Short mmCIF file of C-alpha atoms in Angstrom, two decimals:
data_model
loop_
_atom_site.label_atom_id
_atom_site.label_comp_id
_atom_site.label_asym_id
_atom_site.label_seq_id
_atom_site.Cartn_x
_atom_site.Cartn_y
_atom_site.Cartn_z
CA UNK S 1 145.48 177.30 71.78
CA UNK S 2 144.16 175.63 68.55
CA UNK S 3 144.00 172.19 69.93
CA UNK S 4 141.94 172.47 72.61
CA UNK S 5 139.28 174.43 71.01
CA UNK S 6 136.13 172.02 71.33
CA UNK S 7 134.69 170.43 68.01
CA UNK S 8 131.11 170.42 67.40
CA UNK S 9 129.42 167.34 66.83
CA UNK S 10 125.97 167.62 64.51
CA UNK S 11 124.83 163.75 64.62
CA UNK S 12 125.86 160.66 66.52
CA UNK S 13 128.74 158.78 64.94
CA UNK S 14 129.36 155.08 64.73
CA UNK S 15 130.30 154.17 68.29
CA UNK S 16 133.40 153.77 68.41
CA UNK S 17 134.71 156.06 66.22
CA UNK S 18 132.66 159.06 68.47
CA UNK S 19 134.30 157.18 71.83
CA UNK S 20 138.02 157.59 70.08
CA UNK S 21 136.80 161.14 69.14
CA UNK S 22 136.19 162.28 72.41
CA UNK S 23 138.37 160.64 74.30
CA UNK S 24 140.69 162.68 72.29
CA UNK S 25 139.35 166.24 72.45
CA UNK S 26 136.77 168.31 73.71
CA UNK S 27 133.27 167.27 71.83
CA UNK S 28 130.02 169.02 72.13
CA UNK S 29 127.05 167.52 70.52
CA UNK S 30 124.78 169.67 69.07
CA UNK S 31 121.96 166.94 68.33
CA UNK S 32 121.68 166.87 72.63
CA UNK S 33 122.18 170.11 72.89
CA UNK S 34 118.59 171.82 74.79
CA UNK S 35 119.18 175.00 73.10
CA UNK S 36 121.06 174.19 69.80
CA UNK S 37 121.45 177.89 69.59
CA UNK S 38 122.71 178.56 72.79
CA UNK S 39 125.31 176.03 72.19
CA UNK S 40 126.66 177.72 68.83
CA UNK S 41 126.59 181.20 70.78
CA UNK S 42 128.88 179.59 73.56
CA UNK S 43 131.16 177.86 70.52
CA UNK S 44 131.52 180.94 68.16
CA UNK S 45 134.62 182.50 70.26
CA UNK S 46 136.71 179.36 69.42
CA UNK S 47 135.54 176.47 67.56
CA UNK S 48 137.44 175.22 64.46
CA UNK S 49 136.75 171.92 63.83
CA UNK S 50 133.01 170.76 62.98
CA UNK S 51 132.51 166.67 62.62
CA UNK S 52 129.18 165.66 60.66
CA UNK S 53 127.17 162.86 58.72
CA UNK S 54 126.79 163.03 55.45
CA UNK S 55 123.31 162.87 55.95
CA UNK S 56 122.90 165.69 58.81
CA UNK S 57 125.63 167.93 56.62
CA UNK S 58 125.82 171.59 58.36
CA UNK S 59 124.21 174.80 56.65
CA UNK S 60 125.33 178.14 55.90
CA UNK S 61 123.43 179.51 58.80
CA UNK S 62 125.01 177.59 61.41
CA UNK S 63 128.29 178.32 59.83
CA UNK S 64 127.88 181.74 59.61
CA UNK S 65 127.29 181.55 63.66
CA UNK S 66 130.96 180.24 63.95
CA UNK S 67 133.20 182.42 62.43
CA UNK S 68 136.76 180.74 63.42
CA UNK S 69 135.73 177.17 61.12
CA UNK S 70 138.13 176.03 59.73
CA UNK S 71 137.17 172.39 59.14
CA UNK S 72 133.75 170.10 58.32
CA UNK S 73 134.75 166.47 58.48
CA UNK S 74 132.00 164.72 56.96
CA UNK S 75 131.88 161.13 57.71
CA UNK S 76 130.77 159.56 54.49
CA UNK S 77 131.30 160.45 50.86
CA UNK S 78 128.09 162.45 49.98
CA UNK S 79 128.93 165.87 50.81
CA UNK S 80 125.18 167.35 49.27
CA UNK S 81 123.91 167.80 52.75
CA UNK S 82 127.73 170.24 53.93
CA UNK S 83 126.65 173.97 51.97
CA UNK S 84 130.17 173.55 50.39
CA UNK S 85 129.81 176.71 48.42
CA UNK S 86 129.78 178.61 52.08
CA UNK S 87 133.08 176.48 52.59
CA UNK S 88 135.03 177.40 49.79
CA UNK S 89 133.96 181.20 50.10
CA UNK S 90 135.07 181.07 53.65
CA UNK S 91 138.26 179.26 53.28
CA UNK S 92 136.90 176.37 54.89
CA UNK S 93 137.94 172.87 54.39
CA UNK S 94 136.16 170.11 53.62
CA UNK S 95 136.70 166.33 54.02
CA UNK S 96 134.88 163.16 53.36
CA UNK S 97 135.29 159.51 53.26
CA UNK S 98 135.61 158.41 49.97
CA UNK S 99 136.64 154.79 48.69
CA UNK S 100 136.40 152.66 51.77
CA UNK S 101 132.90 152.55 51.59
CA UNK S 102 132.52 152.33 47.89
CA UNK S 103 133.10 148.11 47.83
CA UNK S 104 129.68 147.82 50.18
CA UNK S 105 127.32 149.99 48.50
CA UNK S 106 128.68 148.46 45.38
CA UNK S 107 127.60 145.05 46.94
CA UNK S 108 124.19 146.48 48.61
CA UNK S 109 123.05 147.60 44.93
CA UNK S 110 123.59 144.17 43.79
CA UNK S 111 122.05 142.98 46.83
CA UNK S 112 118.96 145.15 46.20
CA UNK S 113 118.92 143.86 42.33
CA UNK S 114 118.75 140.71 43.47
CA UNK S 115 116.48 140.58 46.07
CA UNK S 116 113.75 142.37 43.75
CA UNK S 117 113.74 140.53 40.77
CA UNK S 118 113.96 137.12 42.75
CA UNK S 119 112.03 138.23 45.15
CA UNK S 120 113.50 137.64 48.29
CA UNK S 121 112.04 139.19 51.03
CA UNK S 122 108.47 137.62 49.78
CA UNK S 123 109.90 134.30 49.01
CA UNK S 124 111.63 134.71 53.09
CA UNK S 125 107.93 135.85 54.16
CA UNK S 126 106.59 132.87 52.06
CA UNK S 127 108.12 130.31 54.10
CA UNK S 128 107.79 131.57 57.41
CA UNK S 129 104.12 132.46 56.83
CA UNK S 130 103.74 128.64 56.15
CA UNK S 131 102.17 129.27 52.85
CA UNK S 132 104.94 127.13 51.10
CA UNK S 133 102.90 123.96 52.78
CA UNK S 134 99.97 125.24 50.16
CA UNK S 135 101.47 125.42 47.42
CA UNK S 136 104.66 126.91 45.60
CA UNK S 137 105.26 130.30 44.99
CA UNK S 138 105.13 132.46 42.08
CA UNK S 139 107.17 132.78 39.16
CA UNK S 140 110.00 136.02 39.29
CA UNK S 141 111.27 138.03 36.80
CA UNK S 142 115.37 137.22 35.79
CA UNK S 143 118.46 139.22 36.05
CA UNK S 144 119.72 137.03 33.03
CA UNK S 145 119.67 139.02 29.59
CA UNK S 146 118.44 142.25 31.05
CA UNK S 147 120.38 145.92 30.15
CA UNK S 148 121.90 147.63 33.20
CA UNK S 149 121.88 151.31 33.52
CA UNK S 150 124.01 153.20 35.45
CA UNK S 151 123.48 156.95 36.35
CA UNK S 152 126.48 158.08 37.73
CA UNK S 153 130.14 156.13 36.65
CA UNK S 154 132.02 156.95 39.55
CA UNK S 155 133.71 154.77 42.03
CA UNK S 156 130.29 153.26 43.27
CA UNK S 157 129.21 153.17 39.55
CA UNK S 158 132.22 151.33 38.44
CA UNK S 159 132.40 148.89 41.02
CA UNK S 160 128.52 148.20 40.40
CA UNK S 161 129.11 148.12 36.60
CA UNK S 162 132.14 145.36 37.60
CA UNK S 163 129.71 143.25 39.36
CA UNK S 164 127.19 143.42 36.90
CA UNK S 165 129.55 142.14 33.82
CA UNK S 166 130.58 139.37 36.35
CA UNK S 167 126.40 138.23 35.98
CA UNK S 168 126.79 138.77 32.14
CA UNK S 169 124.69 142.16 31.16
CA UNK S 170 125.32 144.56 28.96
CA UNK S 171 125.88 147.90 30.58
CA UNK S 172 125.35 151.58 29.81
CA UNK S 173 125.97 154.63 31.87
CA UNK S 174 125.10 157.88 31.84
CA UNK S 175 127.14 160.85 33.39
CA UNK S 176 128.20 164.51 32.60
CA UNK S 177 130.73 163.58 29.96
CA UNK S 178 131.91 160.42 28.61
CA UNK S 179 134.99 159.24 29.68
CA UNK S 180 137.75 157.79 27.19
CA UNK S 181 138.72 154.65 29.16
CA UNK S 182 135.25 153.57 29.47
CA UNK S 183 134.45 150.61 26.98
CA UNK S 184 130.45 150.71 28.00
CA UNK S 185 128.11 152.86 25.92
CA UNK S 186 127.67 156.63 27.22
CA UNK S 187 123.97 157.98 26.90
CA UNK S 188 124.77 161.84 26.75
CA UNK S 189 120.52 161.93 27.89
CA UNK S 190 119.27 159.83 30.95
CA UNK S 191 115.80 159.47 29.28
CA UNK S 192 117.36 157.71 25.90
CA UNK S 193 119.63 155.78 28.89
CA UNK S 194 116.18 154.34 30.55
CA UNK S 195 114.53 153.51 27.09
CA UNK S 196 117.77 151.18 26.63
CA UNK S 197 118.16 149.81 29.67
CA UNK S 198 115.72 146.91 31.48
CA UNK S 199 117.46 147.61 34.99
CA UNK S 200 118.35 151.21 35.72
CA UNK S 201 120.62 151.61 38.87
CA UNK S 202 121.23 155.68 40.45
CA UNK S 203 125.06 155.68 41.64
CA UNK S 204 125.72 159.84 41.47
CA UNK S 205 126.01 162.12 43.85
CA UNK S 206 123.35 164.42 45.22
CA UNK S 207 123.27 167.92 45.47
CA UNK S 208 121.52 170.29 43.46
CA UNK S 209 123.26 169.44 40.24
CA UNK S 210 121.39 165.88 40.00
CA UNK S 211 118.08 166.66 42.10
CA UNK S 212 115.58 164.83 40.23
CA UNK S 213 117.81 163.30 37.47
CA UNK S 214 115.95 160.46 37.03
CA UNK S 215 112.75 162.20 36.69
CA UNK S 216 109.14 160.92 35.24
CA UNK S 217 110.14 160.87 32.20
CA UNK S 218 113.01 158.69 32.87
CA UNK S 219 111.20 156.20 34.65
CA UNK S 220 108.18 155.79 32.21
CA UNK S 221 111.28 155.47 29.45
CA UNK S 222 112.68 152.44 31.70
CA UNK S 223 108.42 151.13 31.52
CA UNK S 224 105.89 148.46 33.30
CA UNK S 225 109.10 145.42 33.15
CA UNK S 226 111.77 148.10 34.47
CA UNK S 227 113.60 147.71 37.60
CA UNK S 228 115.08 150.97 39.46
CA UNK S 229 117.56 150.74 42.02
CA UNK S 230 118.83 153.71 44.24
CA UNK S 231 121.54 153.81 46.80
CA UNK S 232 122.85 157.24 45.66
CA UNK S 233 120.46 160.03 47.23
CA UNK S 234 116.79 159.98 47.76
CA UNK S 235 117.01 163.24 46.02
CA UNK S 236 118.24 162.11 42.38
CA UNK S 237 114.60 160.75 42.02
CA UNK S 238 111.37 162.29 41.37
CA UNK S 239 109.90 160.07 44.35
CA UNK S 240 106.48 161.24 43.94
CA UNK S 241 106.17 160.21 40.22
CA UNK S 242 108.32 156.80 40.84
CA UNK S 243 105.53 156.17 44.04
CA UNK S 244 102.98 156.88 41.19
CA UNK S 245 104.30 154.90 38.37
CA UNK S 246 105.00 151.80 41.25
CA UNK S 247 101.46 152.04 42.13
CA UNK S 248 99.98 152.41 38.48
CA UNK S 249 101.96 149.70 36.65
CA UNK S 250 103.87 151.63 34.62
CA UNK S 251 106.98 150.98 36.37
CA UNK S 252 107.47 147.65 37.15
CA UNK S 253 109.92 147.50 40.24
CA UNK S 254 112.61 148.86 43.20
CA UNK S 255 114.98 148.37 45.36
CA UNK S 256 115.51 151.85 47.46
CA UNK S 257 118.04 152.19 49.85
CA UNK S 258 117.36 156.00 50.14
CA UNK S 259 114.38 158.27 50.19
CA UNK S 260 113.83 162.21 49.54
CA UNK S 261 112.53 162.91 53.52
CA UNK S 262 114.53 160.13 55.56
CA UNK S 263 113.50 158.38 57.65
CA UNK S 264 110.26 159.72 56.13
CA UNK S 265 109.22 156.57 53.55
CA UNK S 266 106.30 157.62 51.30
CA UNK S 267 103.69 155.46 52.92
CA UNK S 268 102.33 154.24 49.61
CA UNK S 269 105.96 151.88 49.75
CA UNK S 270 105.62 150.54 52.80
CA UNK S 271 102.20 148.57 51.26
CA UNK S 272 103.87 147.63 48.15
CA UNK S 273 104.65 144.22 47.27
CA UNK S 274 107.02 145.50 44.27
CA UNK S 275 109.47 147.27 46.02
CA UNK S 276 112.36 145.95 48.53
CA UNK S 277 113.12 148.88 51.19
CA UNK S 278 116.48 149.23 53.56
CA UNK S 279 117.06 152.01 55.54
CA UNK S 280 119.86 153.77 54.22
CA UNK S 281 122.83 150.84 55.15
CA UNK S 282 124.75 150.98 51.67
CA UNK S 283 127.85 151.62 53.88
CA UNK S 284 126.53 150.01 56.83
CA UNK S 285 128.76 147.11 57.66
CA UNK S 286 131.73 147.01 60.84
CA UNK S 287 134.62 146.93 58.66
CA UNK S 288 133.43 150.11 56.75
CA UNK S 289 131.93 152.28 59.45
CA UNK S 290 135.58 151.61 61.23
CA UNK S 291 137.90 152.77 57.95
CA UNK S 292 135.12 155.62 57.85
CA UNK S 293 135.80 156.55 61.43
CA UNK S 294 139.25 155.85 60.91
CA UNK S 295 139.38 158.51 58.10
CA UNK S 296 137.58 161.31 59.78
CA UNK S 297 139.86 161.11 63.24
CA UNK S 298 142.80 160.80 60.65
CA UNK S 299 141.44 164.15 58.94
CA UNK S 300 140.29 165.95 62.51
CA UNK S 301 144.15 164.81 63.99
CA UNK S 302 146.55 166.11 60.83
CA UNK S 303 143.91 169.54 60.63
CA UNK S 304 145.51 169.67 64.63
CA UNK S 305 148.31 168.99 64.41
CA UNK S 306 149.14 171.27 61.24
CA UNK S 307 149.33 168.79 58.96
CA UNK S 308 147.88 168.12 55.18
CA UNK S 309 144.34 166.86 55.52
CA UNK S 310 144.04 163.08 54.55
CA UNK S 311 140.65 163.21 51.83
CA UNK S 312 140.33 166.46 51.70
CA UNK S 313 137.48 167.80 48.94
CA UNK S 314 139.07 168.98 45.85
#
């Protein structure tokens, strides 16, 4: 019957939520699988239910290898990495994890902000190192008075935009179309949004819609005093011209919480004393990985039990 046909597993969940999972059904996890082919082959006569990351995602080829799908429960709200166009042309559902995580990444851009105009992780390394016993520290730059850019107004985007008013900057945003309950400035052109703006922070989705968004041009635009912040996708930014433009002084700062090739950093970063670096943790706090577990087993248990889907994708 339907509900004991095993769900395939791309990527390791957070802990718990993958012990709940399968302790409740039959799980097979393709990222231990010895012959990740082999394993589709053997799930193609009856699996319905796939469970992914949003960063692992599952192709159209793999997909195409399990013709009963009926379900990708994606835990986390990016869906770039799921071929969703494959989904809707085979009737198959989609589901992600949308506003539980949105407070945290909200908080992790500001977090990022912060901790590269003030500094932080060299001022931390500065005291440990003992060099504070020579002498003070250097002068940083200020978050007070500085224009804050936001690419991407959606729930992230708002509740980074929120934050930022509560610090006292003036905000702009750019997005697809401007949106009549929005009091902030809408830049119809991204470029035009980084020559305004002293901070620029990416808060869209990925996909291929918004693959290199904020592009060269953009970033020269924002200049040698700018600040860019990303915890949307490591693919909304050219990353080879923003590597160049760190390097060459004519962009001043970042604070990245993605990258294009993860966990592939450019190695030019990883020498650079402008940038702050986390490895993709925007949502990565206990409270939030639980809702986001929470919301996937949720999805997987109404899709078995016949039910309407909790999040699904529009």
């Amino acid at each position: 019957t339907m509900n004991t046909s095993p769900i395939l597993l791309m990527a390791p969940l957070y802990p718990p939520t993958q012990q709940e999972l399968e302790s409740r059904w039959t799980v097979r996890r393709l990222f231990e699988a010895a012959d990740a082919d082999a394993l589709l082959d053997e799930l193609a006569a009856d699996c319905r239910v796939v469970v992914t990351t949003g960063g692992r995602g599952i192709d159209a080829a793999a997909m195409a290898r399990l013709p009963k799908l009926e379900l990708v429960a994606c835990f986390g709200v990016g869906v770039d990495a799921i071929d969703v166009d494959y989904c809707k042309a085979h009737g198959i559902a989609v589901t992600n994890t949308p506003d539980v995580l949105t407070e945290d990444v909200a908080d992790l851009a500001l977090a990022l902000l912060l901790a590269t105009l003030r500094r932080i992780p060299a001022g931390d390394r500065f005291v440990r190192e003992g060099r504070w016993l020579k002498g003070s520290m250097p002068l940083t730059q200020s978050l007070q008075g500085r224009k804050v850019g936001i690419v991407g107004l959606g729930r992230i985007g708002m509740a980074i935009a929120r934050r930022c008013e509560a610090f006292g900057t003036p905000i702009g945003w750019h997005g697809p179309r401007a949106k009549p309950d929005v009091s902030w400035p809408w830049f119809d052109d991204v470029v035009a949004l980084g020559r305004w703006a002293d901070v620029l922070v990416a808060a869209c989705p990925g996909g291929a819609a918004t693959r290199g968004l904020v592009s060269r041009a953009v970033l020269e635009a924002l200049g040698p005093d700018g600040v860019f912040v990303n915890i949307a996708r490591g693919s909304v930014v050219d990353e080879p011209a923003m590597v160049e433009l760190l390097g060459n002084g004519k962009l001043g700062s970042a604070g990245l919480d993605v990258f294009d090739d993860e966990p592939n950093v450019p190695a030019a970063l990883l020498t650079m004393e402008n940038v702050v670096l986390q490895p993709h943790v925007g949502s990565g706090t206990h409270p939030t990985r639980t809702a986001m577990g929470r919301l996937v087993l949720d999805n997987v248990a109404a899709w078995m039990e016949g039910k309407p889907l909790v999040t699904p994708l529009p």
